[in-house]
PDB file of C-alpha atoms in Angstrom:
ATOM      1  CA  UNK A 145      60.075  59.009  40.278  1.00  0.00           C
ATOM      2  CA  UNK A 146      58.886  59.990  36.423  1.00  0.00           C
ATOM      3  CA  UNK A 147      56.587  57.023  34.751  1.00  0.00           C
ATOM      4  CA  UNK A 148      58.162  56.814  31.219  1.00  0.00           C
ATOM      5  CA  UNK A 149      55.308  55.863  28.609  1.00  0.00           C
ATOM      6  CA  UNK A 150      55.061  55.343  24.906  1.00  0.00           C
ATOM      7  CA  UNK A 151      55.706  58.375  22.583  1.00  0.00           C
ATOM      8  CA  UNK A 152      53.459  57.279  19.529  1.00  0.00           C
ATOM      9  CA  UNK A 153      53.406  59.489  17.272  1.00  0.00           C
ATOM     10  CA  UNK A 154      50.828  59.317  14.279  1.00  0.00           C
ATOM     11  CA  UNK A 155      49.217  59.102  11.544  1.00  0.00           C
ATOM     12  CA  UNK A 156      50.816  55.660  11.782  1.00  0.00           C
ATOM     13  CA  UNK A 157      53.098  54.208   8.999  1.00  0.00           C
ATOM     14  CA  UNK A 158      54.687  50.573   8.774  1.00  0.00           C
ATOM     15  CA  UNK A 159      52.883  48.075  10.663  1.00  0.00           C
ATOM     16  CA  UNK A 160      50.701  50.818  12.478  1.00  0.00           C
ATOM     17  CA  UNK A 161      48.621  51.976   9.309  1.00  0.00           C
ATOM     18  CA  UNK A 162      48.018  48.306   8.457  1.00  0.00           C
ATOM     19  CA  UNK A 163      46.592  47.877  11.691  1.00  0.00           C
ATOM     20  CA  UNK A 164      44.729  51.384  11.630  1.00  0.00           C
ATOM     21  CA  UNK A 165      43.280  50.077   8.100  1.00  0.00           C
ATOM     22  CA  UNK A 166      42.078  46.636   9.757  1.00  0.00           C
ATOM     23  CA  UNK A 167      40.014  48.108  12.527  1.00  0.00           C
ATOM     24  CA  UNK A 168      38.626  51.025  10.288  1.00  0.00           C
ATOM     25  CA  UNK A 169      37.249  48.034   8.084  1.00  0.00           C
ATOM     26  CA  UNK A 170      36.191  46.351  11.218  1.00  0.00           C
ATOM     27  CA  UNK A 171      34.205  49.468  12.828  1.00  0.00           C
ATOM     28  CA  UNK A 172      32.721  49.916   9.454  1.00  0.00           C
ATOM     29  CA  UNK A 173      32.075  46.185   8.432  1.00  0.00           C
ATOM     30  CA  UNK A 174      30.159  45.920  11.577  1.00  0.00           C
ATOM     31  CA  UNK A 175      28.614  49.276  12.462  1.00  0.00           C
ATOM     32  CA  UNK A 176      30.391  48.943  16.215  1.00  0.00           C
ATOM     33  CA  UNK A 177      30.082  52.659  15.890  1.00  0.00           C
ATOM     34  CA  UNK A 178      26.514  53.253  15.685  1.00  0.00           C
ATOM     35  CA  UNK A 179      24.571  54.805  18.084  1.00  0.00           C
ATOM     36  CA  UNK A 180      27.173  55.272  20.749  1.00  0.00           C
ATOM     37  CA  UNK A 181      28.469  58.408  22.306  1.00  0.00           C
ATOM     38  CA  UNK A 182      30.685  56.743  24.950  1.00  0.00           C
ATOM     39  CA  UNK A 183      32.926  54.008  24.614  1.00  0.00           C
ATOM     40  CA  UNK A 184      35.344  52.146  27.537  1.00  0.00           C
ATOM     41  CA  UNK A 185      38.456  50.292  26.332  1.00  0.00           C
ATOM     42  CA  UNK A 186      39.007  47.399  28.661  1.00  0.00           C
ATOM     43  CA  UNK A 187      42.323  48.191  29.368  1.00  0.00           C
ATOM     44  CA  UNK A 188      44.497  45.194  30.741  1.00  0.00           C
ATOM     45  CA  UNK A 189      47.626  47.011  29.804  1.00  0.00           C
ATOM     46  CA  UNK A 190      49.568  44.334  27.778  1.00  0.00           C
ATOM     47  CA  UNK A 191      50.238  44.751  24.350  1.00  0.00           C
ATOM     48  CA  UNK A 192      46.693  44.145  22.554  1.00  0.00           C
ATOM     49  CA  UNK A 193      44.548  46.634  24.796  1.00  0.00           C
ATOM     50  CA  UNK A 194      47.440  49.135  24.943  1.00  0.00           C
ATOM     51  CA  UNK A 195      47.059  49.404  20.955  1.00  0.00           C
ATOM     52  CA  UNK A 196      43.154  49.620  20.683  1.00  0.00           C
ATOM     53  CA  UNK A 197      43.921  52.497  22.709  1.00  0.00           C
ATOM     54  CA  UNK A 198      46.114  54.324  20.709  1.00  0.00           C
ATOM     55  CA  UNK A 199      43.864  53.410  17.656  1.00  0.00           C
ATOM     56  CA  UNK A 200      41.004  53.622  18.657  1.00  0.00           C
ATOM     57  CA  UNK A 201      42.132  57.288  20.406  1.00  0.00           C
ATOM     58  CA  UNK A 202      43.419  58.704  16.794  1.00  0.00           C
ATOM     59  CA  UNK A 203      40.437  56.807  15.076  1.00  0.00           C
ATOM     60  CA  UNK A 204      37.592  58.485  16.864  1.00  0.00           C
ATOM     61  CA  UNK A 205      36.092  61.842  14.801  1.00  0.00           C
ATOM     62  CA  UNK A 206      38.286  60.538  11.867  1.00  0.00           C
ATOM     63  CA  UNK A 207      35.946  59.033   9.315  1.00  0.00           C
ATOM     64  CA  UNK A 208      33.652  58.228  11.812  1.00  0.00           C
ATOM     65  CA  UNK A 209      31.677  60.163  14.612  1.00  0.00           C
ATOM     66  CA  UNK A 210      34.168  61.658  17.745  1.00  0.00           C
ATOM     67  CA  UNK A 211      32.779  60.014  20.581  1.00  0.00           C
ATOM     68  CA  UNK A 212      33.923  59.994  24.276  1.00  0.00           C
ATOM     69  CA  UNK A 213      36.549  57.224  25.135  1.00  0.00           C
ATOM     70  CA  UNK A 214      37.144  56.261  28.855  1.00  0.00           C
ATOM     71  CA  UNK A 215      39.288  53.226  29.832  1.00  0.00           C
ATOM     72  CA  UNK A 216      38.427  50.176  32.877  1.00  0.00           C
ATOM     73  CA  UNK A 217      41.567  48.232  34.374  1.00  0.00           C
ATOM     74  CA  UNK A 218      40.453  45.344  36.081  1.00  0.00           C
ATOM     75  CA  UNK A 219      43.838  43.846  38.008  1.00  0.00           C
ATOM     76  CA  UNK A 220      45.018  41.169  41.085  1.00  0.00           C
ATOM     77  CA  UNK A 221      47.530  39.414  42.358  1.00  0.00           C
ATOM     78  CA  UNK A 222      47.630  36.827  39.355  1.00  0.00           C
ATOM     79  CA  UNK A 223      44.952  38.131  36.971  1.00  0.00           C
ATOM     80  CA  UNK A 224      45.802  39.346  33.413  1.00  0.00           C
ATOM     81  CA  UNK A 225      47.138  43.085  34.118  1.00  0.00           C
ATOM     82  CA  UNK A 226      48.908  42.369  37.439  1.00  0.00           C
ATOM     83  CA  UNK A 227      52.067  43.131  36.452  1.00  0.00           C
ATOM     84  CA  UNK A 228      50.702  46.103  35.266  1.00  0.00           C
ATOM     85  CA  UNK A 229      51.620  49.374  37.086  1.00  0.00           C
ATOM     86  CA  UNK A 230      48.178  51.567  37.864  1.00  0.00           C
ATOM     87  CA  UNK A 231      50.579  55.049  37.473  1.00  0.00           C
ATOM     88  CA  UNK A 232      51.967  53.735  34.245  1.00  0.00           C
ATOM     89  CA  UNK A 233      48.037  53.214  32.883  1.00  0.00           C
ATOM     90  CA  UNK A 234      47.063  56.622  34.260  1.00  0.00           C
ATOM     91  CA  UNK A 235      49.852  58.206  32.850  1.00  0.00           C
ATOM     92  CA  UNK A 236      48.812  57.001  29.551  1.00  0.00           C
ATOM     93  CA  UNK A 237      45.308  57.933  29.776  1.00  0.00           C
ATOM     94  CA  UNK A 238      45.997  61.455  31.534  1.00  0.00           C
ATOM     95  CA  UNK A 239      48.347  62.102  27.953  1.00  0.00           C
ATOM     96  CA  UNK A 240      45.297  61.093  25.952  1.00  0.00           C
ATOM     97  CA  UNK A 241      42.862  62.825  27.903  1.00  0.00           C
ATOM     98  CA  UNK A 242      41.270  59.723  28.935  1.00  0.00           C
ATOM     99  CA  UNK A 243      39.018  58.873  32.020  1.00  0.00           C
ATOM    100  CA  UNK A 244      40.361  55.848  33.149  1.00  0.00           C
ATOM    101  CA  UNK A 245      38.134  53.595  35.686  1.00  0.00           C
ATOM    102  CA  UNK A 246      40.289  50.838  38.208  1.00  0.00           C
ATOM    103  CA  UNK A 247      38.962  48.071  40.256  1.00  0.00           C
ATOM    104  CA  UNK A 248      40.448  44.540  41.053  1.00  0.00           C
ATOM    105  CA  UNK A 249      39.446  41.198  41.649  1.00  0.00           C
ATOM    106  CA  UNK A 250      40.327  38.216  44.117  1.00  0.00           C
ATOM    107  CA  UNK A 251      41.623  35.273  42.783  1.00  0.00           C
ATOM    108  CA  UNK A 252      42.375  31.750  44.597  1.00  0.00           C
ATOM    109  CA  UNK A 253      45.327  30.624  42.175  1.00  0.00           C
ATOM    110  CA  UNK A 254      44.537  27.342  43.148  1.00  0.00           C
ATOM    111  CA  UNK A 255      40.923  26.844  41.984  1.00  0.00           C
ATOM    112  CA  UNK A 256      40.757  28.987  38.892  1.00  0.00           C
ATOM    113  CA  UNK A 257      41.403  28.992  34.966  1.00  0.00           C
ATOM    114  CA  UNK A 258      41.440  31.200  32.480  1.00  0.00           C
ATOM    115  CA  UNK A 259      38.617  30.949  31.761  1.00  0.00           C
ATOM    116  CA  UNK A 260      36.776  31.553  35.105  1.00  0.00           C
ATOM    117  CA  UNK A 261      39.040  34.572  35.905  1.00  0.00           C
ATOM    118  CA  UNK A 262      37.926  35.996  32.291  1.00  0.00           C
ATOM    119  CA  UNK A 263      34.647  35.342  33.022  1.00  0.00           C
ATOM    120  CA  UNK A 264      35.055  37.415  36.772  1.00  0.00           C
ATOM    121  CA  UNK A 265      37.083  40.021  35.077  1.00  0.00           C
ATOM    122  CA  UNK A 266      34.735  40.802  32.508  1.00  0.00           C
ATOM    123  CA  UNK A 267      31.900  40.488  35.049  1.00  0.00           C
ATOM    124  CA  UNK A 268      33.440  43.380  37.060  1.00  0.00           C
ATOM    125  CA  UNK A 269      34.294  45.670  33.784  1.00  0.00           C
ATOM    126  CA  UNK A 270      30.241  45.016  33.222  1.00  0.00           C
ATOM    127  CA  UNK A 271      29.409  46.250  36.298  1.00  0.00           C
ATOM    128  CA  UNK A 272      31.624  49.574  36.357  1.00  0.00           C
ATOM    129  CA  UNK A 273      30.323  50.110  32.846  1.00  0.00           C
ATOM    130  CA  UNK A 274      26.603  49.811  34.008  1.00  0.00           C
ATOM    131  CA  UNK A 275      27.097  52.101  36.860  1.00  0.00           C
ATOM    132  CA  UNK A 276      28.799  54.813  34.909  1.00  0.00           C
ATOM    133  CA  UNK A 277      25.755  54.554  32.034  1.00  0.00           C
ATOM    134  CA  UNK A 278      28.390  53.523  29.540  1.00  0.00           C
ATOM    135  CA  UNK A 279      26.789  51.506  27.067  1.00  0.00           C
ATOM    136  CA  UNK A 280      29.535  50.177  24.772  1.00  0.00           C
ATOM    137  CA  UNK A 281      33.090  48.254  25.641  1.00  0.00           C
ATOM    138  CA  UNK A 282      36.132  47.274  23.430  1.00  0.00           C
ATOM    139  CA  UNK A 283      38.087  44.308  23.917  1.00  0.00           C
ATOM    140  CA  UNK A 284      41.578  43.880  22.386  1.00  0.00           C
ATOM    141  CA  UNK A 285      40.571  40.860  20.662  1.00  0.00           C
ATOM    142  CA  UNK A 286      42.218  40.000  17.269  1.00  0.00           C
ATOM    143  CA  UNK A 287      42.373  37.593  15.087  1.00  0.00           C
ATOM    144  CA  UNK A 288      44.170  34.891  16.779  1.00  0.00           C
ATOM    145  CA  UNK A 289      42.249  34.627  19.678  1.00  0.00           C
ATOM    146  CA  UNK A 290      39.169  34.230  17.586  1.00  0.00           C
ATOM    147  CA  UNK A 291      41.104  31.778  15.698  1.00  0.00           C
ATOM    148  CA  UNK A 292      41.730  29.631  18.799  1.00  0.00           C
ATOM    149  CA  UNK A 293      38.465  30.576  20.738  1.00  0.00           C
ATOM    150  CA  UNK A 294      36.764  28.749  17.351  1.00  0.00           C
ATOM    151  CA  UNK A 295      38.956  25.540  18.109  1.00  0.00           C
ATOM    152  CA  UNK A 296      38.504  25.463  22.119  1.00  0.00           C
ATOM    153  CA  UNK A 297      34.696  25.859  21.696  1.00  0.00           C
ATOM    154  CA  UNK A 298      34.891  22.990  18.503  1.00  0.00           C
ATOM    155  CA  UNK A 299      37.290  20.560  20.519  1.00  0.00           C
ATOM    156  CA  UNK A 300      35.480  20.595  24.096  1.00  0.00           C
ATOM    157  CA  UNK A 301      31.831  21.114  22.681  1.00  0.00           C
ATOM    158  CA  UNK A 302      31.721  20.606  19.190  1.00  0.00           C
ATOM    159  CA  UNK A 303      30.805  24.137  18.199  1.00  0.00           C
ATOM    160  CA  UNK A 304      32.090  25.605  15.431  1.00  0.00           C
ATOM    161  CA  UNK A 305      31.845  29.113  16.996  1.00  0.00           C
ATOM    162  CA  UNK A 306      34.479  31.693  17.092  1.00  0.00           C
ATOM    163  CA  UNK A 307      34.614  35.311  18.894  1.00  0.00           C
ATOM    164  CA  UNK A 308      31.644  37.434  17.730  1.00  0.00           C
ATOM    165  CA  UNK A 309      32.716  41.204  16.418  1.00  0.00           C
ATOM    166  CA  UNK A 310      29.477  42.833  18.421  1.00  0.00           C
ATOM    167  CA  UNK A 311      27.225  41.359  20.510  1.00  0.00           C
ATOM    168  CA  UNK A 312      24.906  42.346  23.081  1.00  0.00           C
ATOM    169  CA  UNK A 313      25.185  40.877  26.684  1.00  0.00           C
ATOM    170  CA  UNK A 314      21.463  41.067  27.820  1.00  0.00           C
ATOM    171  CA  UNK A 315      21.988  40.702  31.562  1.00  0.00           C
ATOM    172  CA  UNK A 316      24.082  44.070  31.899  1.00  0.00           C
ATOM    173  CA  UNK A 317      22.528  45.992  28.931  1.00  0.00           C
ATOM    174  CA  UNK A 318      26.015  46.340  27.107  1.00  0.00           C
ATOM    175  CA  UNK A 319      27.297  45.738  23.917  1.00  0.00           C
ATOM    176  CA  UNK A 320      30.922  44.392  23.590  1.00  0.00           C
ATOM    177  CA  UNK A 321      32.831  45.435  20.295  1.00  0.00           C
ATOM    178  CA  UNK A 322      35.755  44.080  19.105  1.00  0.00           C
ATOM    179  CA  UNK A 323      38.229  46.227  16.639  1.00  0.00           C
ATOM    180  CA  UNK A 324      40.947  44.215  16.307  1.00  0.00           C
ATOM    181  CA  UNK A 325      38.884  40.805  14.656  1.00  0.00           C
ATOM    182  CA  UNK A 326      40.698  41.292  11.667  1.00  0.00           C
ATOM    183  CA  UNK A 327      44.278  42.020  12.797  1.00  0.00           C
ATOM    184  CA  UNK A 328      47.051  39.808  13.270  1.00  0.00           C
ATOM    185  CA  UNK A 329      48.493  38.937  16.813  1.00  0.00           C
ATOM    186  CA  UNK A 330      52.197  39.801  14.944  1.00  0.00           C
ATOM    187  CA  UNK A 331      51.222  43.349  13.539  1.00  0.00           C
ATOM    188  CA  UNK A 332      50.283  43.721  16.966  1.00  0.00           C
ATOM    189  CA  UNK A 333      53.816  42.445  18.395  1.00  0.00           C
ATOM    190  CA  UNK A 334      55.824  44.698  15.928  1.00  0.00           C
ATOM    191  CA  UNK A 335      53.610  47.623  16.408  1.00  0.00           C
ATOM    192  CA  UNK A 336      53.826  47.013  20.568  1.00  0.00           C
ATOM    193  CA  UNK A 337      57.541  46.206  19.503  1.00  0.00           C
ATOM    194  CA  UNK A 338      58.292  49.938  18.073  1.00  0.00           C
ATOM    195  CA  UNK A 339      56.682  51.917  20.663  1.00  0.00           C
ATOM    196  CA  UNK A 340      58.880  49.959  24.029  1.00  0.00           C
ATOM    197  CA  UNK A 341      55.354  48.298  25.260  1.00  0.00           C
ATOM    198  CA  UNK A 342      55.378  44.858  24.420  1.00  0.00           C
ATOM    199  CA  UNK A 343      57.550  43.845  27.756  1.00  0.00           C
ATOM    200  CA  UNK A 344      54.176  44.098  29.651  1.00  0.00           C
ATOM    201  CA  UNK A 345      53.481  40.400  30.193  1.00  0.00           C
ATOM    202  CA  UNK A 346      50.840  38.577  31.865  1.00  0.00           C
ATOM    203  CA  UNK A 347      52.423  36.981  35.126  1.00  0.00           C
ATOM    204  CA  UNK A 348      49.998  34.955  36.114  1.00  0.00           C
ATOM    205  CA  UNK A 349      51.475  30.724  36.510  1.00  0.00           C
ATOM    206  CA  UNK A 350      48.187  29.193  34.920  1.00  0.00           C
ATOM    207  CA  UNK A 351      48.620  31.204  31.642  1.00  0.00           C
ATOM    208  CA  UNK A 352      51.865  29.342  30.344  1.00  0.00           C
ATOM    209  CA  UNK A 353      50.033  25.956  30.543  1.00  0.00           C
ATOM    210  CA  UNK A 354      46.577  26.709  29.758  1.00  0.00           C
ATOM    211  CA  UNK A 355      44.861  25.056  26.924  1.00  0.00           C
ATOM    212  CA  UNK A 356      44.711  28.467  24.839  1.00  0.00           C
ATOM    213  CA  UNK A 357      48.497  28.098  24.518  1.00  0.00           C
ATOM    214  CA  UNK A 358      48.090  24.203  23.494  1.00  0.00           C
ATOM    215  CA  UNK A 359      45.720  25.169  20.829  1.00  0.00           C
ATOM    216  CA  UNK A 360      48.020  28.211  19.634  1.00  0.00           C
ATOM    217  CA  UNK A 361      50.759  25.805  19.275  1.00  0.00           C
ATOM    218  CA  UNK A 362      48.886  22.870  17.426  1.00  0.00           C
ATOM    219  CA  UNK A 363      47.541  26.071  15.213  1.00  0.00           C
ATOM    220  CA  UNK A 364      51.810  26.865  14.838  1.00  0.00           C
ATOM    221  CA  UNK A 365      51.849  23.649  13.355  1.00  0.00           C
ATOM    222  CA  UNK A 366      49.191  23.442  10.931  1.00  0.00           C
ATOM    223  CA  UNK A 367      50.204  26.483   9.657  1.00  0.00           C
ATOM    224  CA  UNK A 368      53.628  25.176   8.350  1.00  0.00           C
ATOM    225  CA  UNK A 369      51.398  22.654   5.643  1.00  0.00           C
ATOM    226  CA  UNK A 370      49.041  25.067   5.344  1.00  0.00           C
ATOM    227  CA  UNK A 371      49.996  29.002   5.476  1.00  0.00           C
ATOM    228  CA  UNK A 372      46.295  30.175   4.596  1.00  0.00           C
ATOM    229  CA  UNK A 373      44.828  28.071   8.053  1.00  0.00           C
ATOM    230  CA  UNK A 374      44.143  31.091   9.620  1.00  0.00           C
ATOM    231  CA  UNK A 375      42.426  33.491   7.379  1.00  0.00           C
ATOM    232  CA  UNK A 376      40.387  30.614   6.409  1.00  0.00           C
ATOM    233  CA  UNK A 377      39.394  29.964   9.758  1.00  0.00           C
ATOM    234  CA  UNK A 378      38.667  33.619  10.471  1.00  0.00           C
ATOM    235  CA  UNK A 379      36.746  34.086   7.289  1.00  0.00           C
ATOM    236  CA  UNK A 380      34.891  30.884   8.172  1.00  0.00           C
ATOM    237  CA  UNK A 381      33.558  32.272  11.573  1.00  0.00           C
ATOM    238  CA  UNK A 382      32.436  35.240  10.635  1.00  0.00           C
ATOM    239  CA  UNK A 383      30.183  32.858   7.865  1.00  0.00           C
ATOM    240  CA  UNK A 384      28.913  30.725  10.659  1.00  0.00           C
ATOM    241  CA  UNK A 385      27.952  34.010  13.147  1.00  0.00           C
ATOM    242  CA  UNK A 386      25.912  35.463  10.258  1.00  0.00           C
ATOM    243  CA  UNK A 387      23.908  32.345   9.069  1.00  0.00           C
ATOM    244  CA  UNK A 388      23.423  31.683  12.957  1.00  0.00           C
ATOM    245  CA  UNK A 389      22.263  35.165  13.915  1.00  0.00           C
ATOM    246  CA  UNK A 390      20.053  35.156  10.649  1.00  0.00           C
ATOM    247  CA  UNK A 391      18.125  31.838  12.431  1.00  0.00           C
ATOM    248  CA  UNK A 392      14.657  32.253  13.587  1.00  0.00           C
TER     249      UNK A 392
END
């Protein structure tokens, strides 16, 4: 049986050259770029990682240096990517010409968060990274979950400290990047929207009621007294990283 996958075309137009434009201005904003020949996308296969992708695939040796892009999918029974099918991701990467890395995780449903299976899948990406001497990863980040990573870490220990762009994890001597800081979770909907990809949900039960979508919501509803909540919380973050990482 054939594995049907996106046919994006480009250069982008619409929606997909706005986002193009954001991560350009990211890359260059914050010299994620520099110094880098290889670069893995962690590659969940939902709609945010499945655009980096694409971007960051057309991106790379346009305006800035071609480097080589591989991919690591990270998957379980309930983890973020489950309901992802491996042929489907290796049928995406094959088209690109992409190396594409997979390895999964065990989960006990009943003793975990989001936050601890985050923490194991990221821990495993880490460790395929190290071993294949690939110094650099990309999350699909954007601007929303910096948004709402800013109000977890304020509300449950008074931090006023969002998502940072780059930053260097010293116990597996790699850098994380993220691209998609400045985009919008909705230019990534209609974008994922166009090119038949944004069906690819997370199944996972402890996802629908985890305190990420509580602070999403209470963000829904700010936002109707004050439409400018979330740029000003995103411009505010990026304020607080620099003054913090200028400290002694």
């Amino acid at each position: 049986m054939s594995v049907l996958i996106p046919n994006i075309s480009h250069p982008f137009s619409g929606t997909g050259k706005k986002i193009e434009s954001k991560i350009r201005k990211a890359l260059f904003d914050f010299s994620m770029l520099e110094n880098i020949d290889t670069l893995a996308i962690a590659l969940s296969g939902g709609k945010d990682s499945l655009t980096l992708l694409y971007m960051l695939n057309f991106i790379a040796g346009k305006g800035f240096k071609k480097i080589k892009l591989t991919a690591i999918h990270i998957d379980g029974e309930f983890s973020c990517g489950a309901s992802v099918n491996r042929n489907f991701l290796k049928k995406i990467c094959d088209d690109l010409k992409i190396n594409i890395f997979f390895d999964n995780i065990d989960i006990d449903i009943k003793k975990t968060n989001c936050y601890s299976c985050s923490r194991e899948r990221r821990k495993k990406i880490f460790e395929i990274a190290k071993k294949n001497n690939i110094e650099t990863i990309a999350f699909g980040h954007h601007k929303d979950d910096n948004i709402q990573t800013l109000l977890l870490n304020l509300f449950h220990k008074g931090e006023f400290e969002g998502m940072n762009p780059l930053i260097f994890m010293e116990n597996y001597q790699v850098k994380i990047i993220r691209p998609m800081i400045y985009v919008d979770e909705k230019e990534i909907i209609a974008f994922s929207e166009k090119n038949n990809f944004l069906k690819i949900m997370c199944k996972c039960p402890i996802g629908t009621n985890s305190k990420r979508r509580d602070i999403k919501n209470i963000i829904e509803n700010i936002e109707k007294h004050f439409p400018n909540i979330k740029n000003n919380l995103s411009t505010s973050s990026f304020i607080y990283s620099q003054k913090k990482a200028l400290k002694p």
